[in-house]
CSV table of C-alpha atoms and ligand atoms in Angstrom, one decimal:
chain,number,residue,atom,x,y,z
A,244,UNK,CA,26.2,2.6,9.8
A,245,UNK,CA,25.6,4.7,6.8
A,246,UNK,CA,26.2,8.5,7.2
A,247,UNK,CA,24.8,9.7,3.9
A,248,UNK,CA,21.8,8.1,2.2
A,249,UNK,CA,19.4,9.1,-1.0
A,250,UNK,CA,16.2,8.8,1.2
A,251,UNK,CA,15.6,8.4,5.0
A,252,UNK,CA,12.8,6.6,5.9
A,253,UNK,CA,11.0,7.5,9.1
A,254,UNK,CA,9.0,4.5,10.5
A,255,UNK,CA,9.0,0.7,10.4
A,256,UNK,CA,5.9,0.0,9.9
A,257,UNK,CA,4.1,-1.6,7.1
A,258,UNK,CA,4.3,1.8,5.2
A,259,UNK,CA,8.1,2.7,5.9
A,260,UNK,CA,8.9,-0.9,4.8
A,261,UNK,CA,6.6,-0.8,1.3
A,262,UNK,CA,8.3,2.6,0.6
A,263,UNK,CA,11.8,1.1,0.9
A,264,UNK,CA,10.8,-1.7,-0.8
A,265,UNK,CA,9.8,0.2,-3.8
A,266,UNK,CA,12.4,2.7,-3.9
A,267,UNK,CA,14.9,-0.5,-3.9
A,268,UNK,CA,12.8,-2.1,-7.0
A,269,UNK,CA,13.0,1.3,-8.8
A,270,UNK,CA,17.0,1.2,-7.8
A,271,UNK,CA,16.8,3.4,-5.5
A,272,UNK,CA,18.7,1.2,-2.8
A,273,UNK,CA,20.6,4.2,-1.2
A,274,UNK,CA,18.1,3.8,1.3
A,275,UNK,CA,18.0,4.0,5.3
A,276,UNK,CA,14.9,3.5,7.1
A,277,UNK,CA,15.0,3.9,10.8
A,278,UNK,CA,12.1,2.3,13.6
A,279,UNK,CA,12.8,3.2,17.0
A,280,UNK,CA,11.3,0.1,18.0
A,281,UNK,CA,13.4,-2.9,18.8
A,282,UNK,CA,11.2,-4.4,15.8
A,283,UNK,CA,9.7,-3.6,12.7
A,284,UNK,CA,5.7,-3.4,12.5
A,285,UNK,CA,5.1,-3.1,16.5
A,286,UNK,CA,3.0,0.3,16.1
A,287,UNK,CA,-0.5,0.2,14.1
A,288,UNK,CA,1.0,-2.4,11.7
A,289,UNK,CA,1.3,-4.8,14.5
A,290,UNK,CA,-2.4,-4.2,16.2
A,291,UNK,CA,-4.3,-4.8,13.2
A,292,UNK,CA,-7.1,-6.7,12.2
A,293,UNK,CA,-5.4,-7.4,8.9
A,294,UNK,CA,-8.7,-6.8,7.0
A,295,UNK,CA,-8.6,-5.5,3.0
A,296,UNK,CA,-11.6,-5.0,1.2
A,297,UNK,CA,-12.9,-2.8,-2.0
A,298,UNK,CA,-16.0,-1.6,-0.2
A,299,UNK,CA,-14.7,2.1,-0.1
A,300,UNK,CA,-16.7,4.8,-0.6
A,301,UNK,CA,-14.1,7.2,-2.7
A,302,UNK,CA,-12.9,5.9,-6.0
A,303,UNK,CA,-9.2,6.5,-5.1
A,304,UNK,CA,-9.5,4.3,-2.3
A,305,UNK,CA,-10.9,1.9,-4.2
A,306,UNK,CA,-8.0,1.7,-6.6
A,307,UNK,CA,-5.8,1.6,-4.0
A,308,UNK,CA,-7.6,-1.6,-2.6
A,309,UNK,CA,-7.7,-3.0,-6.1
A,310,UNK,CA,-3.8,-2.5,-6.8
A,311,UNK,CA,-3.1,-3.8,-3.1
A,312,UNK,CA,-5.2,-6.9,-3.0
A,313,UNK,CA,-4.1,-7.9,-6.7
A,314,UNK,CA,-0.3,-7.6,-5.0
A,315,UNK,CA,-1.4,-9.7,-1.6
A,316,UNK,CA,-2.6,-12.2,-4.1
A,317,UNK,CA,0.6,-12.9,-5.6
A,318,UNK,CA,3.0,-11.6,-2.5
A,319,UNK,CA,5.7,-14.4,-2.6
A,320,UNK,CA,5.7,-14.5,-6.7
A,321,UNK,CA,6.1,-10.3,-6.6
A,322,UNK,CA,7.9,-9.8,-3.4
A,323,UNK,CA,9.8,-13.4,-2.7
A,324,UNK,CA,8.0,-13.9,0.4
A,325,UNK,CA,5.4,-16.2,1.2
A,326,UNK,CA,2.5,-14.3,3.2
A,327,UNK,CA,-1.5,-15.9,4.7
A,328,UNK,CA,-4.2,-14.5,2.5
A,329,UNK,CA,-8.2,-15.1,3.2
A,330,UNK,CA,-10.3,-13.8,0.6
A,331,UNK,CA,-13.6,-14.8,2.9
A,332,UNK,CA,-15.3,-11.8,1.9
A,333,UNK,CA,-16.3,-8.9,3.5
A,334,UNK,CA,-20.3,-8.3,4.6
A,335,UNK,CA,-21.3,-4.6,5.5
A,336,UNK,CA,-25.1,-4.9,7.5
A,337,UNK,CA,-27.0,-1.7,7.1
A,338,UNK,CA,-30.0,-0.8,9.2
A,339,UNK,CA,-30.6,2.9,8.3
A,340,UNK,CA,-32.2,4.2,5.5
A,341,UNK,CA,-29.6,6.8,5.0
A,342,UNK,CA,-26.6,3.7,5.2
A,343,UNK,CA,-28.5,1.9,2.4
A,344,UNK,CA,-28.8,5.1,0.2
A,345,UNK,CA,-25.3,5.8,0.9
A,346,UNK,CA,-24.4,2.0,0.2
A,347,UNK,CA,-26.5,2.0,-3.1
A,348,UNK,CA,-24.3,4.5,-4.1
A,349,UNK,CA,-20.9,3.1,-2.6
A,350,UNK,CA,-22.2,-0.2,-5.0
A,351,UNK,CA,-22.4,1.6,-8.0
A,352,UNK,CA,-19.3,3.2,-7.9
A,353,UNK,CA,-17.5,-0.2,-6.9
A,354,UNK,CA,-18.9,-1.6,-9.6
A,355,UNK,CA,-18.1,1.2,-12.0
A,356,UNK,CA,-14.6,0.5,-11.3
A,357,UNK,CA,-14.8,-3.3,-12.1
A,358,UNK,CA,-15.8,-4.9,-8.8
A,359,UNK,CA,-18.0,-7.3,-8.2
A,360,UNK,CA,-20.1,-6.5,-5.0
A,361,UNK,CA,-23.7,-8.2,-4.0
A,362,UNK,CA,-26.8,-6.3,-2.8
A,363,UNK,CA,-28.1,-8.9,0.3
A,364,UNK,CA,-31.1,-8.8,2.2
A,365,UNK,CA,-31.4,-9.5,5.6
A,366,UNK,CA,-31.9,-13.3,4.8
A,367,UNK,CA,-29.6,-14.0,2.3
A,368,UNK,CA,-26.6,-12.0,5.2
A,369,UNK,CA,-28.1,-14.6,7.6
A,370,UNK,CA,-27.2,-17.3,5.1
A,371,UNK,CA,-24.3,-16.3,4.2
A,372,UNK,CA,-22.9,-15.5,8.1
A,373,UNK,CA,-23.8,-18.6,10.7
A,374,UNK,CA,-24.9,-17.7,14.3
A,375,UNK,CA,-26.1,-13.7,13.0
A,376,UNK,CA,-28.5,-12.5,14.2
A,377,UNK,CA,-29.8,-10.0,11.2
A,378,UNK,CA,-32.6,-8.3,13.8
A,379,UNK,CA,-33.0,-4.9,12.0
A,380,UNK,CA,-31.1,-5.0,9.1
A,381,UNK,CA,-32.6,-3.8,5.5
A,382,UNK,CA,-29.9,-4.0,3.2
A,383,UNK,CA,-26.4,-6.0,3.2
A,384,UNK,CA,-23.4,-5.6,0.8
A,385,UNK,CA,-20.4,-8.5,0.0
A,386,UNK,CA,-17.7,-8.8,-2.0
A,387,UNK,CA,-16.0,-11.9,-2.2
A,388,UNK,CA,-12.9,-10.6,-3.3
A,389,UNK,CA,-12.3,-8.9,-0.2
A,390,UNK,CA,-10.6,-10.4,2.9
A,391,UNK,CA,-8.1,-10.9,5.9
A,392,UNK,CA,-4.4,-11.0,5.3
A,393,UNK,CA,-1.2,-11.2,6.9
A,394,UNK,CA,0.5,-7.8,8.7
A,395,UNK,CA,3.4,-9.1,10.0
A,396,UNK,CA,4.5,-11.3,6.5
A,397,UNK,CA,3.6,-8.2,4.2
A,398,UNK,CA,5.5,-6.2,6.1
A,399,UNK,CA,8.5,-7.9,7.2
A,400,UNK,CA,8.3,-9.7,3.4
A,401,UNK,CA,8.4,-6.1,1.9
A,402,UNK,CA,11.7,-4.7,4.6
A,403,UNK,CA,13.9,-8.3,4.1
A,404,UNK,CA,13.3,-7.4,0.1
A,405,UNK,CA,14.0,-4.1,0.4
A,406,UNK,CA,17.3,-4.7,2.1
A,407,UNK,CA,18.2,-7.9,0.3
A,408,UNK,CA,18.6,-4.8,-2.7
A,409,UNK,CA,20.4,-2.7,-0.1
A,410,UNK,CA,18.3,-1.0,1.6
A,411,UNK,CA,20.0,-0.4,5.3
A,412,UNK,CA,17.2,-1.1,8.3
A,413,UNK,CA,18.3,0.3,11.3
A,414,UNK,CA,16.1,-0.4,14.4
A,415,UNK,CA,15.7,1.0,18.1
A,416,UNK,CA,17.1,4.2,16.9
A,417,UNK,CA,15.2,7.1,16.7
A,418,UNK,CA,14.5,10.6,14.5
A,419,UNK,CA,15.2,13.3,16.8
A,420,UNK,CA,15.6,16.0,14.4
A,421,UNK,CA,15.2,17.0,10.9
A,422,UNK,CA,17.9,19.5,10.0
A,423,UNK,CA,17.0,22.0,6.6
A,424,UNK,CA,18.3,25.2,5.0
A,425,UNK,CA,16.2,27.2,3.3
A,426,UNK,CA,13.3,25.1,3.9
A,427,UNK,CA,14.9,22.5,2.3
A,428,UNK,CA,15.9,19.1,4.1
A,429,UNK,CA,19.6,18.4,4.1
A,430,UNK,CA,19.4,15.9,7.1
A,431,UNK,CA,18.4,14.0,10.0
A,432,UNK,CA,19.4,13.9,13.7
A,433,UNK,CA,19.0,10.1,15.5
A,434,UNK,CA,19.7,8.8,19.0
A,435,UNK,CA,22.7,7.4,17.4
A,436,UNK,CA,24.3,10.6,15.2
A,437,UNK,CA,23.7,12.1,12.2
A,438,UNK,CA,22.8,11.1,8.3
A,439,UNK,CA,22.8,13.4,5.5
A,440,UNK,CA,19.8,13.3,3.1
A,441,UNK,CA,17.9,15.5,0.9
A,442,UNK,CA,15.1,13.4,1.1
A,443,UNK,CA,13.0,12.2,3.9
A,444,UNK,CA,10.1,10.2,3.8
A,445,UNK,CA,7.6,10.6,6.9
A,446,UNK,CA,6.2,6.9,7.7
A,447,UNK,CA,5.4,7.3,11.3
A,448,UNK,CA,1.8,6.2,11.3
A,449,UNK,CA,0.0,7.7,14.6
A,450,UNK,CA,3.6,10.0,15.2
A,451,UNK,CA,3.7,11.3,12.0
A,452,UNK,CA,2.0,14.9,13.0
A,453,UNK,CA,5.3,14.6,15.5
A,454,UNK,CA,7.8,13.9,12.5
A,455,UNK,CA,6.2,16.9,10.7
A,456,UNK,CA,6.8,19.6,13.6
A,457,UNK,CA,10.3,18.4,13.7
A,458,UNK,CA,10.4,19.7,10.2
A,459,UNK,CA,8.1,22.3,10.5
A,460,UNK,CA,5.4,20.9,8.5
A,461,UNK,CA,1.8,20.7,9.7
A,462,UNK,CA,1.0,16.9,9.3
A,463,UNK,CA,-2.8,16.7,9.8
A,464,UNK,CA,-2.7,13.1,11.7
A,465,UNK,CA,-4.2,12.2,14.9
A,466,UNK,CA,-4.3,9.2,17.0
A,467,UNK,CA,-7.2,7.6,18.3
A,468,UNK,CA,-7.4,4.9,20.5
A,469,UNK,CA,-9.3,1.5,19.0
A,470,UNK,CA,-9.7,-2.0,20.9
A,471,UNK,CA,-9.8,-5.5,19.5
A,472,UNK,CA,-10.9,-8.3,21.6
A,473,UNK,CA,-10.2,-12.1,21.2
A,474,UNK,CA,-12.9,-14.4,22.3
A,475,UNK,CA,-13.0,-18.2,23.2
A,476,UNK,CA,-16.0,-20.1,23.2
A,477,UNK,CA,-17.8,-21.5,26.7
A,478,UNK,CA,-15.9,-24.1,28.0
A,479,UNK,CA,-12.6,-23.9,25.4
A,480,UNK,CA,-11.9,-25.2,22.2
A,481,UNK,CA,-12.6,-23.9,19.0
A,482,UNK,CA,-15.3,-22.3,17.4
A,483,UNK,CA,-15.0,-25.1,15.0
A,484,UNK,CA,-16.3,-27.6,17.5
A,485,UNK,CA,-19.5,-29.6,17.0
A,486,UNK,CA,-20.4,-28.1,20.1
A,487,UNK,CA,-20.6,-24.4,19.0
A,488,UNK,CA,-21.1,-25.6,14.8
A,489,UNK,CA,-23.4,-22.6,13.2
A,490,UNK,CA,-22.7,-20.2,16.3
A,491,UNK,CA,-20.1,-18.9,14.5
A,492,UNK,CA,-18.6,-18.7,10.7
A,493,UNK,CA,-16.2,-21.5,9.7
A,494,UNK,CA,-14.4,-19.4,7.7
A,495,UNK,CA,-12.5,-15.5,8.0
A,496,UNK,CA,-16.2,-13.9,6.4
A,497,UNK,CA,-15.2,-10.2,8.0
A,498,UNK,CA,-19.0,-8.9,9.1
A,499,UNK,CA,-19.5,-5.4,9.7
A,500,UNK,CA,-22.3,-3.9,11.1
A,501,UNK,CA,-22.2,-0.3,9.9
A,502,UNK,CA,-24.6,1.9,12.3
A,503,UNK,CA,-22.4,0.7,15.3
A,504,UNK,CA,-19.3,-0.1,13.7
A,505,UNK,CA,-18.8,-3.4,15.8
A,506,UNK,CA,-17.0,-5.9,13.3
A,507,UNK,CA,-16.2,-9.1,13.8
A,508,UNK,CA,-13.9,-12.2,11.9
A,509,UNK,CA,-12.7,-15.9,13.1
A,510,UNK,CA,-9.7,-15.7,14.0
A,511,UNK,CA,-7.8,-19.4,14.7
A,512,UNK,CA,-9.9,-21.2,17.5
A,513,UNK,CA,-11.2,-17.8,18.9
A,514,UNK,CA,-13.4,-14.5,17.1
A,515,UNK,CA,-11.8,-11.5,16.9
A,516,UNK,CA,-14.1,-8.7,17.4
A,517,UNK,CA,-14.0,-4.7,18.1
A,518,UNK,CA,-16.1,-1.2,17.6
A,519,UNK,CA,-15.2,2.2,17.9
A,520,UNK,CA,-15.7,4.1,20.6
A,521,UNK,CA,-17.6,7.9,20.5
A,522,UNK,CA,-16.1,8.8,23.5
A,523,UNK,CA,-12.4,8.4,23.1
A,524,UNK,CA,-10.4,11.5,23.0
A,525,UNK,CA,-7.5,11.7,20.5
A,526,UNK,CA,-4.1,10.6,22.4
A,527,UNK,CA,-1.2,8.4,22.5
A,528,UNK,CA,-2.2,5.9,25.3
A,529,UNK,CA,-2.6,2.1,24.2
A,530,UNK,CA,-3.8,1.1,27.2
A,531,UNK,CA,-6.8,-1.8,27.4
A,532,UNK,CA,-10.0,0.6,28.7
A,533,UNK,CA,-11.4,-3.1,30.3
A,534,UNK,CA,-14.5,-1.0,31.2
A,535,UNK,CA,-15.4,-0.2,27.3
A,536,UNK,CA,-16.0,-3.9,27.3
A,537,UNK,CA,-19.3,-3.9,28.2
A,538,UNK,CA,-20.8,-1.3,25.6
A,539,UNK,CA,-19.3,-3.4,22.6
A,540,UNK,CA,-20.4,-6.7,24.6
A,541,UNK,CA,-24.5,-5.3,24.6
A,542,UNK,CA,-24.1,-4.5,20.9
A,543,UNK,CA,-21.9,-7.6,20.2
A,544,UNK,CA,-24.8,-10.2,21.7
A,545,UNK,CA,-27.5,-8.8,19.2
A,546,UNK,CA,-25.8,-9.4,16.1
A,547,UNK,CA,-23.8,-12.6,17.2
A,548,UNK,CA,-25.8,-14.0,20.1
A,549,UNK,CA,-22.9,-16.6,21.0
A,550,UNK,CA,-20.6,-13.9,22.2
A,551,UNK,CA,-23.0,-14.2,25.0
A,552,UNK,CA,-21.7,-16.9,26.6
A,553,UNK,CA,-18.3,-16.4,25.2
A,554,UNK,CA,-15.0,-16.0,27.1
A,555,UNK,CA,-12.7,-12.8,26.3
A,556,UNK,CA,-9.2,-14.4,26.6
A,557,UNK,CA,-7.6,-11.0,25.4
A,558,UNK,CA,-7.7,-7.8,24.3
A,559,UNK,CA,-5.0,-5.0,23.4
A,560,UNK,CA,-5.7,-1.6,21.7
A,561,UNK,CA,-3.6,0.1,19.0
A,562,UNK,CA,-4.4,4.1,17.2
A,563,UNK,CA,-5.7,4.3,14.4
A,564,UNK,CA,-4.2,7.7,12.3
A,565,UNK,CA,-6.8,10.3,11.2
A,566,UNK,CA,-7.0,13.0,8.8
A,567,UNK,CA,-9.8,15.4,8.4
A,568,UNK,CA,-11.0,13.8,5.8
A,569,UNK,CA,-10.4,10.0,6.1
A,570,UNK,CA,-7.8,10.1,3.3
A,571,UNK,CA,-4.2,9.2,3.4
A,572,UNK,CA,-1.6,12.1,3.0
A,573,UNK,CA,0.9,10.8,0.1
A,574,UNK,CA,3.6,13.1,-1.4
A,575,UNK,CA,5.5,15.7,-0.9
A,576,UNK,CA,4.8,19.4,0.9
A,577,UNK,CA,5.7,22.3,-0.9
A,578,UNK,CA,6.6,24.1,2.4
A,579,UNK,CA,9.6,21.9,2.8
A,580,UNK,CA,11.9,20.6,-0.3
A,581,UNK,CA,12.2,17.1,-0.1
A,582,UNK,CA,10.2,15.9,3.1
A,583,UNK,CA,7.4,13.3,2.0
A,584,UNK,CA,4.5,12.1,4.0
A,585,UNK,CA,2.5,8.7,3.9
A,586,UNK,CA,0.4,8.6,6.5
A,587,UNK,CA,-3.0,9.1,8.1
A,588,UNK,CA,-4.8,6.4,6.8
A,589,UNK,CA,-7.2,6.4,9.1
A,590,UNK,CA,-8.0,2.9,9.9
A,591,UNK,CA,-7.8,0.9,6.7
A,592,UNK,CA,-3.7,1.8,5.9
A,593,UNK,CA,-2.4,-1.7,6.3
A,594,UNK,CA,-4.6,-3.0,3.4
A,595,UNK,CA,-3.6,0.3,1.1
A,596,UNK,CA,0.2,-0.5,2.0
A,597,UNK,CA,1.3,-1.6,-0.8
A,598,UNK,CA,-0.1,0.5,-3.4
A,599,UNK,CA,0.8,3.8,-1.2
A,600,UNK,CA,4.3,2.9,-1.0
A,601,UNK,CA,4.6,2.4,-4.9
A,602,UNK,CA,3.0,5.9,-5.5
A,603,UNK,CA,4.9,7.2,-3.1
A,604,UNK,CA,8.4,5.8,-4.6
A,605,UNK,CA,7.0,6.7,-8.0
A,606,UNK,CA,6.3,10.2,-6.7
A,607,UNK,CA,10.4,10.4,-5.1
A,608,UNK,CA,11.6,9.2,-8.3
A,609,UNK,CA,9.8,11.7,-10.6
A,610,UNK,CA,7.9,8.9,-12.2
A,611,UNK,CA,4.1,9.0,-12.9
A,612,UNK,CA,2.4,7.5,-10.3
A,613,UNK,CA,-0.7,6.3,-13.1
A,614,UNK,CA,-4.0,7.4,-10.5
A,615,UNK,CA,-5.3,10.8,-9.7
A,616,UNK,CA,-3.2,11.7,-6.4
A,617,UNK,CA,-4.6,14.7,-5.5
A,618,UNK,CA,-7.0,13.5,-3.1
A,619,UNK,CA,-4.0,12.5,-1.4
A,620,UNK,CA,-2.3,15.8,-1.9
A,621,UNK,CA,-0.3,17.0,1.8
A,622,UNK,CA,-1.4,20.6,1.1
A,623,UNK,CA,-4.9,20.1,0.6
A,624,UNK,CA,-6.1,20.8,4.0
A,625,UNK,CA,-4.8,24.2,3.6
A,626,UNK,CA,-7.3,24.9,0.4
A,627,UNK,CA,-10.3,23.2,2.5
A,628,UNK,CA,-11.0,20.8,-0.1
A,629,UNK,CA,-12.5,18.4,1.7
A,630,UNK,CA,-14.2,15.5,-0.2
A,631,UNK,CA,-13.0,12.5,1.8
A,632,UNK,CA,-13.7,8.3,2.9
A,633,UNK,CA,-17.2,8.0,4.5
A,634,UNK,CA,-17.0,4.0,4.8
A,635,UNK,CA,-14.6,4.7,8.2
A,636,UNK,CA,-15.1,1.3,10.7
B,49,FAD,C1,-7.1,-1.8,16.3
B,49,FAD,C2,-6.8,-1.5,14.8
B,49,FAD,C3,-7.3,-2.3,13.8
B,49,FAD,C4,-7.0,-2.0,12.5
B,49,FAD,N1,-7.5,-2.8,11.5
B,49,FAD,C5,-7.2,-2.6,10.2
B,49,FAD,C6,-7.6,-3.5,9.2
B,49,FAD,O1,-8.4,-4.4,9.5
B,49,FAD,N2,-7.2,-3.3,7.9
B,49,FAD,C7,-6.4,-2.2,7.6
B,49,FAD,O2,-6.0,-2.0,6.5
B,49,FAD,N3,-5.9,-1.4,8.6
B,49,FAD,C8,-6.3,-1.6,9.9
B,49,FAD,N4,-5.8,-0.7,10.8
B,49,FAD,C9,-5.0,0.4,10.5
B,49,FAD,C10,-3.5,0.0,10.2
B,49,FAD,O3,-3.0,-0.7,11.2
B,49,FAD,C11,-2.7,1.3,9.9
B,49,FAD,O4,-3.3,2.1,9.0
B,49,FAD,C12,-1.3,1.0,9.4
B,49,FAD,O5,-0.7,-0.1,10.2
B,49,FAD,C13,-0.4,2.2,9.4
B,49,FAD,O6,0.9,1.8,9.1
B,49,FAD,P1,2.1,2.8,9.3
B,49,FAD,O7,3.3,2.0,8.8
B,49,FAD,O8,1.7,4.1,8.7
B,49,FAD,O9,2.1,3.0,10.9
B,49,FAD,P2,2.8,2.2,12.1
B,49,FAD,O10,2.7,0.7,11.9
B,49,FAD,O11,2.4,2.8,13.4
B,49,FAD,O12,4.4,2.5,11.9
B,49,FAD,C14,4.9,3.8,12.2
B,49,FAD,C15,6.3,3.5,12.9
B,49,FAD,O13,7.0,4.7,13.1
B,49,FAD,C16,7.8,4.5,14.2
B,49,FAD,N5,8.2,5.8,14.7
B,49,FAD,C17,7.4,6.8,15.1
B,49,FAD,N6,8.2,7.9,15.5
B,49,FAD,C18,9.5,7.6,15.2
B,49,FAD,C19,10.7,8.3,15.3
B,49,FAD,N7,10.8,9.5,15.8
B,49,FAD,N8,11.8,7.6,14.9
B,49,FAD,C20,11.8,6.4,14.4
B,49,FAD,N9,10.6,5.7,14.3
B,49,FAD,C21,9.5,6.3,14.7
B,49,FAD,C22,6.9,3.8,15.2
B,49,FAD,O14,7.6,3.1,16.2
B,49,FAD,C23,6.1,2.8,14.2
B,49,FAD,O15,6.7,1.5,14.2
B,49,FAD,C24,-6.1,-1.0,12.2
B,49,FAD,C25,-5.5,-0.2,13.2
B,49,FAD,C26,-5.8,-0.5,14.5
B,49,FAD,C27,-5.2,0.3,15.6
């Protein structure tokens, strides 16, 4: 085990992993990341619904889509490891005036930026989605180009690159301490010693307002609690079944149905569905809330009446990692020399993963990272310049 390193990496997840992967391909490889999980990706990486889409409402998000899809698209070429990509589409229903003003605009600026995004009606979101039930709705978006992808195989494909160049991965180990003079990082403490570093990178998804006190460096991120649910349909089998054909779509079409937030995408023989829930209080606990199962079922049956008679095989819950404003933190503080954040991204971070960690190495290596990154900036909260993500599911 190393005792000095370039960079420490804090966190395993699919942001800690792009980061050391693109340090490594900058030749950076005097790299340590450390996961205090037995296993990479088990936090938010691993609870995912693995959607990516262009359908943001702030244009740095959307080039942070539009870099990261363009590299899921050719992972194995780029990276060296195959990954599962579904570019089914993504279709946003809006049933509020103010959604489809907001969404007129969203469309605009997607398109100002070079993507190619439909305005649906009702009917033509009924065509396009089998078994929907478009009750309500006035406007619909999709963009083809957007989709479901792999967290697991972009992550573990981006940390077996990254040490392939010599990175070091060290897992069930974790950051205790970050040790500074001067306000400047010359360290970190683990469960198993001590490595010297003037650089540390902050990856810890939902912890990562944790990893910032250890430094002294307020880290706006909290977590908050979100469910997905798997569901069967009656009697077993597949969705794909001539029994249940049209209930359901054949494909991985992700539909969203914006005023409630409930989303749902095939997912193998089952549907994978979820919503947010208004009444959870920030925290840590991961727990399955069984009893929130009901509210998203009475939503559920209106926009996909064959959830009615569905079975829910399983469910688990994960935290999604918010800022104020609904943008990532990416970059460095200037209240602490050398300690990097890239986190908080509230929600939709697996999808911006591999972008972010290229800025972010780009950023570490004094290189230009090519986009505007101050709406990223860590100190921005400070200055209350709060312009932020609005299209939040
Ligand atoms: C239910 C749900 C659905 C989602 N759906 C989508 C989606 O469809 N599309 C999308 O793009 N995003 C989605 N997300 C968001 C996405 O999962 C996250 O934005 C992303 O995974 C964040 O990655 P991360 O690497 O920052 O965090 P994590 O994956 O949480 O990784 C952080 C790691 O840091 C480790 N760690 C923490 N503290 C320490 C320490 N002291 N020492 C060592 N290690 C430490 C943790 O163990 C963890 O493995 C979803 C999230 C949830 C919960």
């Amino acid at each position: 085990m190393k005792t000095t390193a370039d960079v420490v990496v804090i966190g395993g997840g699919c942001m800690g992993a792009s980061v050391a992967y693109h340090l490594a391909r900058l030749g950076v490889t005097d790299v340590t990341l450390i996961e205090r999980e037995p296993q990479l990706g088990t936090g938010s990486t691993g609870r995912n619904a693995g959607g990516f889409r262009h359908q943001f409402s702030h244009p740095a998000n959307i080039e942070l889509s539009k870099e990261s899809i363009a590299l899921f698209a050719r992972f194995e070429e780029a990276v060296g490891f195959p990954i599962d990509v579904w570019p089914d589409g993504y279709l946003f229903l809006l049933s509020s005036d103010a959604s489809v003003a907001s969404f007129r605009a969203n469309v605009d600026l997607q398109r100002s930026h070079g993507i190619a995004v439909d305005w649906l009606t009702a009917s033509d979101a009924a065509a396009l989605c089998p078994g929907l039930d478009a009750t309500g709705v006035i406007g619909a978006t999709f963009c083809a180009a957007d989709g479901i992808a792999d967290p697991n195989g972009v992550t573990m494909g981006f940390a077996r690159a990254a040490q392939s160049r010599g990175v070091e991965i060290r897992r069930g180990e974790e950051v205790t301490g970050i040790d500074l003079v001067d306000d400047r990082v010359i360290g970190v403490t683990t469960t198993a010693g001590r490595i010297a570093t003037s650089r540390v990178v902050n990856a810890a998804g939902p912890w990562a307002a944790q990893i910032g006190r250890l430094a002294g460096v307020d880290v706006p991120v909290t977590p908050e609690r979100r469910h997905i649910f798997i569901a069967q349909p009656p009697g077993g089998g597949s969705w794909d079944d001539e029994a249940h054909r049209g209930a359901a779509p054949a494909n991985r079409l992700m539909v969203i149905d914006f005023e409630s937030t409930f989303y749902f995408h095939r997912e193998g023989a089952g549907l994978l569905f979820g919503m947010g829930d208004p009444d959870e209080a920030p925290g840590f606990d991961i727990t399955v809330k069984w009893d929130f199962l009901p509210t998203v079922i009475d939503v559920a049956v209106k926009r996909l009446p064959a959830l009615a008679d569905a079975a829910v095989s399983h469910a688990w819950a994960g935290l999604y990692e918010m800022t104020p404003d609904h943008n990532p933190i990416i970059g460095a503080t200037s209240v602490v020399q050398g300690f990097y954040t890239i986190a908080g991204f509230s929600g939709h971070g697996f999808q911006h993963s591999p972008a972010a960690g290229r800025i972010l190495a780009d950023l570490i290596t004094g290189q230009d990272p090519t986009l505007d990154v101050a709406p990223f900036a860590p100190d921005r909260f400070a200055a209350a310049r709060v312009s932020g993500e609005l299209n939040v599911v």
